[in-house]
PDB file of C-alpha atoms and ligand atoms in Angstrom:
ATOM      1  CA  UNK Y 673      -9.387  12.472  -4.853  1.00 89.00           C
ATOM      2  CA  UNK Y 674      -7.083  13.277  -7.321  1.00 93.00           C
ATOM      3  CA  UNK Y 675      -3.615  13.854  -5.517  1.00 92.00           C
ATOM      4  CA  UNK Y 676      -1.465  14.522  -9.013  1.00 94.00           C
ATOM      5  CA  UNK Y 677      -2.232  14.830 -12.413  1.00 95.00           C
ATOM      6  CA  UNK Y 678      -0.472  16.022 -15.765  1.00 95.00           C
ATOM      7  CA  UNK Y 679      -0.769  15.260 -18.961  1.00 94.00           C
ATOM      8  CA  UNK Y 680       0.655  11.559 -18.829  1.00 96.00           C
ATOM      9  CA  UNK Y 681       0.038  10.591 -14.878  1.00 97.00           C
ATOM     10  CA  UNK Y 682      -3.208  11.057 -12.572  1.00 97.00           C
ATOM     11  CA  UNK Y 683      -2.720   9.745  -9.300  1.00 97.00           C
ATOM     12  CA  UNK Y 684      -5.818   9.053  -7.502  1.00 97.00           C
ATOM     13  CA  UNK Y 685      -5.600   9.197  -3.813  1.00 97.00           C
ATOM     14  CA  UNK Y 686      -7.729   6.884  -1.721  1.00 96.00           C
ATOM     15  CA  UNK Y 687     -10.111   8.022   1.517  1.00 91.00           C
ATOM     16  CA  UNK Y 688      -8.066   4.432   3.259  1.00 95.00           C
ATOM     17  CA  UNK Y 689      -4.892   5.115   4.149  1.00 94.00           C
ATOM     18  CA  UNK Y 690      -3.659   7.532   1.548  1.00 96.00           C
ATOM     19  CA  UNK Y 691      -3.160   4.924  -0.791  1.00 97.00           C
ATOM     20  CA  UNK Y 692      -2.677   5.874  -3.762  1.00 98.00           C
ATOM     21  CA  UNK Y 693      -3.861   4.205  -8.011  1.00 98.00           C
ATOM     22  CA  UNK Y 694      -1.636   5.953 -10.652  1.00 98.00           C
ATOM     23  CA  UNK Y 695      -2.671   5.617 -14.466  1.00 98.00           C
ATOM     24  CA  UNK Y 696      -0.060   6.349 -16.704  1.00 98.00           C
ATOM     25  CA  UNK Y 697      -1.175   7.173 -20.308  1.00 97.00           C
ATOM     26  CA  UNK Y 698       0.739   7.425 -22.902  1.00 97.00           C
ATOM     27  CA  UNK Y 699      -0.215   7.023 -27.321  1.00 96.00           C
ATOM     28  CA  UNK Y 700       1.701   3.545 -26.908  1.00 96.00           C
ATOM     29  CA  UNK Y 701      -0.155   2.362 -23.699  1.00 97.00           C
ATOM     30  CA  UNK Y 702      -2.034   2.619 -20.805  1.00 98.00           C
ATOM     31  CA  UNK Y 703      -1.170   1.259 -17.063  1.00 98.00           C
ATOM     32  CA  UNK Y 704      -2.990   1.020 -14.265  1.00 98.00           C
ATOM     33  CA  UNK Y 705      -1.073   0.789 -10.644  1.00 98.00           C
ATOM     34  CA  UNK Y 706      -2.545  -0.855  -7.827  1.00 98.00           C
ATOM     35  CA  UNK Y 707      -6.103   0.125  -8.289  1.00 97.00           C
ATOM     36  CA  UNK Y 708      -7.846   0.573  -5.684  1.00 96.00           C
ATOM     37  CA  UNK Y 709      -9.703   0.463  -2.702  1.00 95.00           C
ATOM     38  CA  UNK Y 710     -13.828   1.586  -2.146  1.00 96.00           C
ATOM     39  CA  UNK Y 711     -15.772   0.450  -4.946  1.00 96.00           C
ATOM     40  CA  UNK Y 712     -16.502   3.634  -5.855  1.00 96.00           C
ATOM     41  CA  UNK Y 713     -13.155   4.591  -6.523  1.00 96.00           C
ATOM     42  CA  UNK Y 714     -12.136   1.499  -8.325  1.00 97.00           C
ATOM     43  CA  UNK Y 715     -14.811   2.020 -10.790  1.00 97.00           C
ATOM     44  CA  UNK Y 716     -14.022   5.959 -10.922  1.00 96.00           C
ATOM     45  CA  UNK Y 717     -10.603   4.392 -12.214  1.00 97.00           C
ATOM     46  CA  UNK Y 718     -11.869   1.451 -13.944  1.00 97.00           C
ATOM     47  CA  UNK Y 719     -14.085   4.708 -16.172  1.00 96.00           C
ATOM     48  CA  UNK Y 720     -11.079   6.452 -16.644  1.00 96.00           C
ATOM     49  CA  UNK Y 721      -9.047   3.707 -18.102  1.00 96.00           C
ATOM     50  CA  UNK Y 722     -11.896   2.833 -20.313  1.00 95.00           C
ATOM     51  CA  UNK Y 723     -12.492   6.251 -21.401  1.00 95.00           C
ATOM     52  CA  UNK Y 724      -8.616   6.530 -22.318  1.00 93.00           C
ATOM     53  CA  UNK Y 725      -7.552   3.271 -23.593  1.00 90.00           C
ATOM     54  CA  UNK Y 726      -9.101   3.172 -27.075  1.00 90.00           C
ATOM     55  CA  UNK Y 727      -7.020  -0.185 -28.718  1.00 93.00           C
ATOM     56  CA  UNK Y 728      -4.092   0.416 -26.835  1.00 96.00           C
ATOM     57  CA  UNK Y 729      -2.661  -2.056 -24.676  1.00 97.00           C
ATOM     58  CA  UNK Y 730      -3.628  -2.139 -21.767  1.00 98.00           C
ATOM     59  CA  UNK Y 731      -1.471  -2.907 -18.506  1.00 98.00           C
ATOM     60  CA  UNK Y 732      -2.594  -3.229 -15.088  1.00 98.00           C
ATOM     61  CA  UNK Y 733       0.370  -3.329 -12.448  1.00 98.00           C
ATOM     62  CA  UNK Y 734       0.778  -4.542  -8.923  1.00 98.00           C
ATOM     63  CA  UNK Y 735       3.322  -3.248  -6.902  1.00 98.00           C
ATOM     64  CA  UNK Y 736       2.919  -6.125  -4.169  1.00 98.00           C
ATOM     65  CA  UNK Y 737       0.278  -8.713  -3.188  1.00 98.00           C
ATOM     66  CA  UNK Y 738      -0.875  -6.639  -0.090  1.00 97.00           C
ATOM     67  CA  UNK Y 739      -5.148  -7.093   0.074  1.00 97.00           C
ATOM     68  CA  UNK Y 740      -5.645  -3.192  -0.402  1.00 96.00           C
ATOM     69  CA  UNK Y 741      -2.932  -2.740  -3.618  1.00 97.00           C
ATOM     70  CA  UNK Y 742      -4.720  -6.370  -5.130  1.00 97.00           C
ATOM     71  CA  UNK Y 743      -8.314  -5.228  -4.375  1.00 97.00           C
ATOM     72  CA  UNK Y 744      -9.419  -4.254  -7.852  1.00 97.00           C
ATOM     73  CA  UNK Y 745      -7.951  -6.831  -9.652  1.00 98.00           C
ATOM     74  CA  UNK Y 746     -11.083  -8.259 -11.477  1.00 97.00           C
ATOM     75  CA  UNK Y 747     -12.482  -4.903 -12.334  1.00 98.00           C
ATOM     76  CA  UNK Y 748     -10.060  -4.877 -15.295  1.00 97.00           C
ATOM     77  CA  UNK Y 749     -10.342  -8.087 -17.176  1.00 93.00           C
ATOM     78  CA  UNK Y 750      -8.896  -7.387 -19.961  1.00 90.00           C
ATOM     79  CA  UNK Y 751      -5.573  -5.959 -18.895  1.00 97.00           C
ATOM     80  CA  UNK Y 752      -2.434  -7.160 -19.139  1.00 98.00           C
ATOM     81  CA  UNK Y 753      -0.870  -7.861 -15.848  1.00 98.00           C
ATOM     82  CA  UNK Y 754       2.235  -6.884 -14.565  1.00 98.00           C
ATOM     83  CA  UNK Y 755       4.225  -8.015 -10.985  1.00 98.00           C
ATOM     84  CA  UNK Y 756       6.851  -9.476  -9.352  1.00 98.00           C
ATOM     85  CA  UNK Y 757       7.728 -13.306  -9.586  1.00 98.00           C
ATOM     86  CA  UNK Y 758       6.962 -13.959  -6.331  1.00 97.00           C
ATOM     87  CA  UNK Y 759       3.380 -12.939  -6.146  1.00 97.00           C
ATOM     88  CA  UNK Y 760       2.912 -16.247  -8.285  1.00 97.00           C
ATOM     89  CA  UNK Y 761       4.247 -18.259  -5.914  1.00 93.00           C
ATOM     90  CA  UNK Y 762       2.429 -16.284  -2.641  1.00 95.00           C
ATOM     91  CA  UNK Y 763       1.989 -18.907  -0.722  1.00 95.00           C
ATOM     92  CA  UNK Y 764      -0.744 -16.633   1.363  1.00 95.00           C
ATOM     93  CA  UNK Y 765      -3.223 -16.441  -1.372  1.00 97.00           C
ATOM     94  CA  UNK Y 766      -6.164 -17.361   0.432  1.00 97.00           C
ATOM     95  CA  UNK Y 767      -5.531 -15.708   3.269  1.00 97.00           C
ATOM     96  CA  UNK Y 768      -4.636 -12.019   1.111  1.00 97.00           C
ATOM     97  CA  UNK Y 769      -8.448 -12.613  -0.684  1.00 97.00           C
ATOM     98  CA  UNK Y 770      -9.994 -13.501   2.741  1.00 98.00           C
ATOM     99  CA  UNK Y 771      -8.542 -10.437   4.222  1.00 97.00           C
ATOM    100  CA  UNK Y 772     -10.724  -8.818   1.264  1.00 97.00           C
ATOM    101  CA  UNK Y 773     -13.651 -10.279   1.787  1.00 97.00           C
ATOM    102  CA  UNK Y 774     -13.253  -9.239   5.637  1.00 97.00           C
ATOM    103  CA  UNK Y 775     -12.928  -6.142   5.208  1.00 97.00           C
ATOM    104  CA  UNK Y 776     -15.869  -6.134   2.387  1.00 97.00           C
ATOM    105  CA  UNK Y 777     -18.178  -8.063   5.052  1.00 97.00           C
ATOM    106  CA  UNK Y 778     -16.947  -5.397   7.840  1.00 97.00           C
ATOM    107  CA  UNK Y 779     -18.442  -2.796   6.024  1.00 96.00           C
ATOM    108  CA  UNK Y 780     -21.135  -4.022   4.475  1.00 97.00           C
ATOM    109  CA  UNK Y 781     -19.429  -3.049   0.351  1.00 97.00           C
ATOM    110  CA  UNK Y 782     -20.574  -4.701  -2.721  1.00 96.00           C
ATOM    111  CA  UNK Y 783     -18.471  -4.855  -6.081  1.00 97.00           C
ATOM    112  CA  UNK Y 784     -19.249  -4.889  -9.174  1.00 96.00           C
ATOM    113  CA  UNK Y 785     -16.915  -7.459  -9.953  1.00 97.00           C
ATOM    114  CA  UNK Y 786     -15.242 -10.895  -8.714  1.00 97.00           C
ATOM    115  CA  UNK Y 787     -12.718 -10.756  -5.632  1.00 97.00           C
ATOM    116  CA  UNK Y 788      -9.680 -12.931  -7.001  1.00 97.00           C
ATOM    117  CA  UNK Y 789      -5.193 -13.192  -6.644  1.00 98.00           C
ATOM    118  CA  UNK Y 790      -3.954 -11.670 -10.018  1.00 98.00           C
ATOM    119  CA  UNK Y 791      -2.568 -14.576 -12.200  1.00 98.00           C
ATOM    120  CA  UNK Y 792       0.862 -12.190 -13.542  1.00 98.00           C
ATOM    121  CA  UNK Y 793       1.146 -12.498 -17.497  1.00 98.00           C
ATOM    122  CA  UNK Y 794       4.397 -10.536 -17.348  1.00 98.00           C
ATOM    123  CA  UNK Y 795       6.523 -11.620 -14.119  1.00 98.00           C
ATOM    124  CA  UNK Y 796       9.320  -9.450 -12.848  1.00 98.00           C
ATOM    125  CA  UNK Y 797      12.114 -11.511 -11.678  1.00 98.00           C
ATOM    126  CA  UNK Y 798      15.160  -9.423 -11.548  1.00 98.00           C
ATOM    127  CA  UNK Y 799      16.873  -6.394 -11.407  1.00 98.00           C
ATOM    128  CA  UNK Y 800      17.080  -3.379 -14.393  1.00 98.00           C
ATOM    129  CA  UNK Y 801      14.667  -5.841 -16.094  1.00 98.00           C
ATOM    130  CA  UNK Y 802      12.953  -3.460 -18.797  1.00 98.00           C
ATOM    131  CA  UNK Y 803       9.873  -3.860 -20.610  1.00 98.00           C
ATOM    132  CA  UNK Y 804       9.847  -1.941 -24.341  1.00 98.00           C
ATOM    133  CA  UNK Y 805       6.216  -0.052 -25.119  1.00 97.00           C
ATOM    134  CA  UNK Y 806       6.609   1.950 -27.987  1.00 96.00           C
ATOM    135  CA  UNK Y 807       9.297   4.623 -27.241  1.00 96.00           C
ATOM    136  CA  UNK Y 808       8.786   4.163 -23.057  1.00 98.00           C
ATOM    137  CA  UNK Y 809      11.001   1.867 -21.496  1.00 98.00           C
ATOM    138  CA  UNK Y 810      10.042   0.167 -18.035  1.00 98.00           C
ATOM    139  CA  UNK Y 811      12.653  -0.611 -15.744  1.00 98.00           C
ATOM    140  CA  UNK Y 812      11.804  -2.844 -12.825  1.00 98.00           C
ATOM    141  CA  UNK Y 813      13.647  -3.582  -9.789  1.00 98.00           C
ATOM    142  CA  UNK Y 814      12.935  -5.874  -7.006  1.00 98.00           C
ATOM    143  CA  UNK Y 815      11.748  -4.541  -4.262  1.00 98.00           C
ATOM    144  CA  UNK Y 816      11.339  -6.882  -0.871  1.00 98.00           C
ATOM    145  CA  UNK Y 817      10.969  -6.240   3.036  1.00 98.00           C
ATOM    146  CA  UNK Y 818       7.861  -5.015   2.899  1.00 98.00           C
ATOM    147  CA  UNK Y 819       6.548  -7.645   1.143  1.00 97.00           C
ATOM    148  CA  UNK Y 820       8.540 -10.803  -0.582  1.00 97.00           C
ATOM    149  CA  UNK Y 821       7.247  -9.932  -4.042  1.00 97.00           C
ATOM    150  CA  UNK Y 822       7.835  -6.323  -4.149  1.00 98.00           C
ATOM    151  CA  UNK Y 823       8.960  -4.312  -7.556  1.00 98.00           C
ATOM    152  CA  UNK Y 824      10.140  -0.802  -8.218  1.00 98.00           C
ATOM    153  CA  UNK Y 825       9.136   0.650 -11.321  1.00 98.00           C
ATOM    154  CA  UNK Y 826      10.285   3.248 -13.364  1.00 98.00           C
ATOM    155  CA  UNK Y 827       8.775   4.746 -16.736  1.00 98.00           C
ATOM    156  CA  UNK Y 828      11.005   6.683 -19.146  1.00 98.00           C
ATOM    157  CA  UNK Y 829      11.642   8.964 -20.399  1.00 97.00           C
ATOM    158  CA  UNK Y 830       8.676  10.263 -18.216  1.00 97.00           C
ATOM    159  CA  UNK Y 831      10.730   9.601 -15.233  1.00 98.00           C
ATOM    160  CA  UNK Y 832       7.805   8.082 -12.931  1.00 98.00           C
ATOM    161  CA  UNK Y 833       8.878   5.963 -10.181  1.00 98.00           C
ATOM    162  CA  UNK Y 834       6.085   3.724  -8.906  1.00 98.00           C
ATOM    163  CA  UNK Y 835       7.326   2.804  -5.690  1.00 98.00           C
ATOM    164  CA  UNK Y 836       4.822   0.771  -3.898  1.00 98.00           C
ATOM    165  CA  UNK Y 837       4.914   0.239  -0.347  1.00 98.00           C
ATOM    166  CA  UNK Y 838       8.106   2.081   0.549  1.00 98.00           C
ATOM    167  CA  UNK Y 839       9.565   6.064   0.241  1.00 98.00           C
ATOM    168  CA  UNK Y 840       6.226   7.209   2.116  1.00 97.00           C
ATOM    169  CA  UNK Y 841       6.334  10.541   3.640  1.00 96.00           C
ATOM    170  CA  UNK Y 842       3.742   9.282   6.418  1.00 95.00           C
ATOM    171  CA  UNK Y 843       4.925   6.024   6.932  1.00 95.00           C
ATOM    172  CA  UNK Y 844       8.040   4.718   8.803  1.00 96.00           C
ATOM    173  CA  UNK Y 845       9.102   1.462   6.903  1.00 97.00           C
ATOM    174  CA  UNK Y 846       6.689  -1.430   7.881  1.00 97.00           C
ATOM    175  CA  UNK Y 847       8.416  -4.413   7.399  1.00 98.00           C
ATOM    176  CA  UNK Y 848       6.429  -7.478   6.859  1.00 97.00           C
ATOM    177  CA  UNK Y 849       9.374  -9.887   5.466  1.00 96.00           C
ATOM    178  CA  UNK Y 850      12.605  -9.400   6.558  1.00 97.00           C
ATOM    179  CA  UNK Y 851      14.395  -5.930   7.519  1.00 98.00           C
ATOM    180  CA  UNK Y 852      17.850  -7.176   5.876  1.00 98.00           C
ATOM    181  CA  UNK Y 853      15.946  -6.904   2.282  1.00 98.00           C
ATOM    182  CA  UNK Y 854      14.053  -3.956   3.200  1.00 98.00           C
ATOM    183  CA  UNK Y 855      17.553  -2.534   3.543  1.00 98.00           C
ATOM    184  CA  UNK Y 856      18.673  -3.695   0.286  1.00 98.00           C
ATOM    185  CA  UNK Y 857      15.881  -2.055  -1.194  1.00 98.00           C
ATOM    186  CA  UNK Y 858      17.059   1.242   0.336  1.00 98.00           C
ATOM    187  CA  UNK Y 859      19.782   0.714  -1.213  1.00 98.00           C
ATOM    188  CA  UNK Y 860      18.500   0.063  -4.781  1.00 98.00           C
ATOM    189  CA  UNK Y 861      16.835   3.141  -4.286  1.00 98.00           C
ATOM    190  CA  UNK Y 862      19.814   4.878  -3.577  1.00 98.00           C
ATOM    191  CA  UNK Y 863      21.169   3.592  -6.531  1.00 98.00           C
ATOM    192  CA  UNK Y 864      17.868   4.579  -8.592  1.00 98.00           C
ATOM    193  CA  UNK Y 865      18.349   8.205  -7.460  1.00 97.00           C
ATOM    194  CA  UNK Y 866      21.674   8.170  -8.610  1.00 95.00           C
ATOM    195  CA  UNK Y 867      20.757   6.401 -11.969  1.00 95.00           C
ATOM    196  CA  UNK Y 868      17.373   7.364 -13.381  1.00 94.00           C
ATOM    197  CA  UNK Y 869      16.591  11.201 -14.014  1.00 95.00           C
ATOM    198  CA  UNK Y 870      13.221  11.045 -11.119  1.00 98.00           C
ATOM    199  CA  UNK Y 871      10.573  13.857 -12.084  1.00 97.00           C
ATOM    200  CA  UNK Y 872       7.879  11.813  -9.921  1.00 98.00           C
ATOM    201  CA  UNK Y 873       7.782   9.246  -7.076  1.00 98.00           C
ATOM    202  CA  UNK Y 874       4.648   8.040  -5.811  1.00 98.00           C
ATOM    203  CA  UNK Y 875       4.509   5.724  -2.942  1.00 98.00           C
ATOM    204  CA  UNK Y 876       1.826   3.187  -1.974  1.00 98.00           C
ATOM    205  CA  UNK Y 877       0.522   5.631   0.605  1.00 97.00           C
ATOM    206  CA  UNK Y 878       1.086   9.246   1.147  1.00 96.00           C
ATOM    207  CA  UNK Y 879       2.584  12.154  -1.202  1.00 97.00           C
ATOM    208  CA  UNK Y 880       3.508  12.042  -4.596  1.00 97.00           C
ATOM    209  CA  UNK Y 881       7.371  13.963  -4.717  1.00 98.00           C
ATOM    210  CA  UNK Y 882       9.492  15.123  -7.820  1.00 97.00           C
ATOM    211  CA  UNK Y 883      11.822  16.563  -4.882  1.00 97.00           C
ATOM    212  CA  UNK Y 884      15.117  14.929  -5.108  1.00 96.00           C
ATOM    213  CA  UNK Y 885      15.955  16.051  -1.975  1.00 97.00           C
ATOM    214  CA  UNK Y 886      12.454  15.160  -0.484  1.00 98.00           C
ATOM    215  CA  UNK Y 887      13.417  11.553  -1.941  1.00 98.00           C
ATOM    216  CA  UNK Y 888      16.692  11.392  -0.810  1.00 98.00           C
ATOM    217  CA  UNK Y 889      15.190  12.216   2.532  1.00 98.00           C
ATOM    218  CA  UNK Y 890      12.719   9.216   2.908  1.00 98.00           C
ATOM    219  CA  UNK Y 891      15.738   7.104   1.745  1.00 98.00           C
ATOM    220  CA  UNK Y 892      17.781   8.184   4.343  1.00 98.00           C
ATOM    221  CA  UNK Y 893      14.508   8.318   7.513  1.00 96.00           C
ATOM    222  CA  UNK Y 894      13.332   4.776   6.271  1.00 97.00           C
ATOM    223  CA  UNK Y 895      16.973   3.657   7.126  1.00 98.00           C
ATOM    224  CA  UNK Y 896      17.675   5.398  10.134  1.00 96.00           C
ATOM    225  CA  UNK Y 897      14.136   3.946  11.155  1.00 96.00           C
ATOM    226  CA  UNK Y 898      15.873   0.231  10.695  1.00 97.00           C
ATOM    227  CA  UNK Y 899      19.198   1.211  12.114  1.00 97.00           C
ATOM    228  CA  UNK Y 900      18.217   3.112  15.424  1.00 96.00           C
ATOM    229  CA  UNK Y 901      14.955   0.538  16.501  1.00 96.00           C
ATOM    230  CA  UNK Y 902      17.771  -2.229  15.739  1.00 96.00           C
ATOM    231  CA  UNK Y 903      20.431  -0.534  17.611  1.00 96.00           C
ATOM    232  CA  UNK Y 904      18.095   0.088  21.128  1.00 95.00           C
ATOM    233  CA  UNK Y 905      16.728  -3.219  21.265  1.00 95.00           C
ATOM    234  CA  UNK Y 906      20.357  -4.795  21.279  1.00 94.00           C
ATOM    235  CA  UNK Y 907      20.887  -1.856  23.802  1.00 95.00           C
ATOM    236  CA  UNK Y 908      17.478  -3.805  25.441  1.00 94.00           C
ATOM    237  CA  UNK Y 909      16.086  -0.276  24.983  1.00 95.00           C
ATOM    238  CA  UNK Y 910      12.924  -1.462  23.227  1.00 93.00           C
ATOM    239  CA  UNK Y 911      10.429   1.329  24.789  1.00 94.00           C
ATOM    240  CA  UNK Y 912      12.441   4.183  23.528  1.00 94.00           C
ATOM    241  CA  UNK Y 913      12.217   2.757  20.142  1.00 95.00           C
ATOM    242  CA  UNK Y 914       8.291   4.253  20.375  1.00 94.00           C
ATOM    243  CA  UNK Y 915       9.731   7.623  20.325  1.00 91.00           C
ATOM    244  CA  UNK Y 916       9.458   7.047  16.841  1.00 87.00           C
ATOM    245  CA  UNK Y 917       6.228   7.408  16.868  1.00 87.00           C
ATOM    246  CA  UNK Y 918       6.165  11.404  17.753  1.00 88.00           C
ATOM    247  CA  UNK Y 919       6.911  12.133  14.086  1.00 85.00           C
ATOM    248  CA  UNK Y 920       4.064  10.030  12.293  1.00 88.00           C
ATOM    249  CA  UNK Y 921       0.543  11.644  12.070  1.00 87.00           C
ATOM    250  CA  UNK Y 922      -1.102   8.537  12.989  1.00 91.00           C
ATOM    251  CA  UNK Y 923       0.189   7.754  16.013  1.00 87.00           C
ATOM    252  CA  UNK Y 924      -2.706   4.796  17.411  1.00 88.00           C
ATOM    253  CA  UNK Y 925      -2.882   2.815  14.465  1.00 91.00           C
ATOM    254  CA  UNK Y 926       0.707   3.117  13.761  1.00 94.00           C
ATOM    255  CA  UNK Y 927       2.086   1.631  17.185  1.00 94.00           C
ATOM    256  CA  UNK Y 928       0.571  -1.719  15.601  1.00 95.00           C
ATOM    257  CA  UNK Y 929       2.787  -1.798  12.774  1.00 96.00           C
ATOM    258  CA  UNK Y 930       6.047  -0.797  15.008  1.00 96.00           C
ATOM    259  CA  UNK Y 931       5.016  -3.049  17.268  1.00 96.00           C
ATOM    260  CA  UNK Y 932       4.547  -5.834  14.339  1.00 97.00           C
ATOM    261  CA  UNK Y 933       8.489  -4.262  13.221  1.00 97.00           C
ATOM    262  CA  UNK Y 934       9.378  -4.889  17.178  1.00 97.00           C
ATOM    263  CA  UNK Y 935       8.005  -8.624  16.985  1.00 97.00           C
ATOM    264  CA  UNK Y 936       9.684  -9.520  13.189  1.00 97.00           C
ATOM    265  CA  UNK Y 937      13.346  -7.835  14.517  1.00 97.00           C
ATOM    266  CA  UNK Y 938      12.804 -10.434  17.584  1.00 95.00           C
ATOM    267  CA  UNK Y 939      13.011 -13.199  15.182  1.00 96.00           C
ATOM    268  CA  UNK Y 940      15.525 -11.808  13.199  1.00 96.00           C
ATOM    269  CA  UNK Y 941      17.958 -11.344  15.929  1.00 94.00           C
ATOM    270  CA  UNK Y 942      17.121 -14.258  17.985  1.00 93.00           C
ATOM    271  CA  UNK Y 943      15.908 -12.268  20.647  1.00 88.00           C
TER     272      UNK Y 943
HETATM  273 ZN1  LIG M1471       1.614  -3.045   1.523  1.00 65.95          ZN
END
């Protein structure tokens, strides 16, 4: 499904979890963004890239080493590839492609091409880190809490933000590494807002906003999300915290990942 498109950015929306593949094109380059998920949609995207690229580079860009943003890896051999320093270093490799191969078996899906960990040819490893194409400029930030090998990416003068896993408008922040980065992240994203002129910001999952007050808004729910759950469970108020749950449309499947927050704030606070 296409969920945006104009003359430089399509994003292609995903029957799984509103997750969403951008493909920025440009006459200097072409990206790809987390392609993915059903084989049929990463070769609908896999087309489209070939169809567009001609002899320009080609990028291919992952936001984080989650199994659904990774998926499509191999079905673009000849891109370059773009992420954060820390997906080299994943230490959860195996266990990221055999959560792949899982969900292939579950539903019985073949691909068309190899299930493998992208080996990064351009690493991101710190903040306001740019990448030159041509007249674009890519500015990447870290990005952890979700993940440990998150980035933020921004592409000027077009002024796309590829966010990744965080900003969703149907997602509270889930919080797979550590809630103290995922709140410095809210914070570079503050910061971003304030910095970078934002005409579009599209999420992992969810809806694609050039609403700065839409994006100031997830900014400020994703935080109030860490504060308040943080605040009730020292207040040993940890059932209240599912309130939370009353303004997400997904309410069965999402009790998982709050409960998964619940269990990784535990740690955290030595509780
Ligand atoms: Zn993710």
């Amino acid at each position: 499904m296409i969920l945006y498109k104009d003359n430089h950015t399509v994003v292609i929306q995903s029957s799984l979890f509103q997750t969403n593949s951008t493909v920025i094109e440009t006459e200097d380059f072409i990206l790809a963004a987390d392609p993915c998920w059903l084989p049929e949609e990463v070769e609908y995207i896999r087309r489209y890239t070939d169809e567009k690229k001609g002899d320009k580079p080609f990028y291919l860009l992952f936001t984080h080493s989650d199994y659904d943003h990774i998926i499509g890896y191999k079905a673009f051999p000849n891109a370059k590839v773009i992420g954060g320093a820390n997906m080299i270093g994943n230490t959860e490799k195996e266990a990221i492609l055999e959560q792949i191969r899982e969900f292939d078996d579950s539903y019985y899906l073949k691909r068309n091409y190899e299930i493998a960990y992208p080996e990064i040819d351009y690493k991101v490893e710190k903040n306001k880190q740019t990448l030159k194409l041509g007249k674009y400029t890519l500015t990447f930030y870290i990005a952890n809490g979700h993940t440990n090998d998150g980035i933020f990416t921004l592409i000027e003068p077009l002024g796309i933000w590829i966010a990744g896993d965080y900003l969703s408008d149907i997602e509270f922040p889930y919080i797979y590494s550590s809630s103290t980065d995922y709140e410095k992240t809210l914070e570079i994203a503050e910061k971003i807002v304030k910095q970078h002129r934002i005409q579009l910001l599209i999420p992992g999952h969810g809806s694609a906003t050039g609403d700065s007050k839409e994006i100031e808004k997830r900014i400020r729910e994703s935080k109030d999300y860490i504060t308040k759950t943080r605040q009730l469970m020292t207040e040993n108020k940890e059932l209240e915290t599912y309130s939370v749950l009353d303004h997400y449309p997904f309410p069965r499947i999402m009790k998982k990942f709050h409960e998964g927050n619940i269990n990784l704030l535990k740690k955290e606070m030595g509780i």
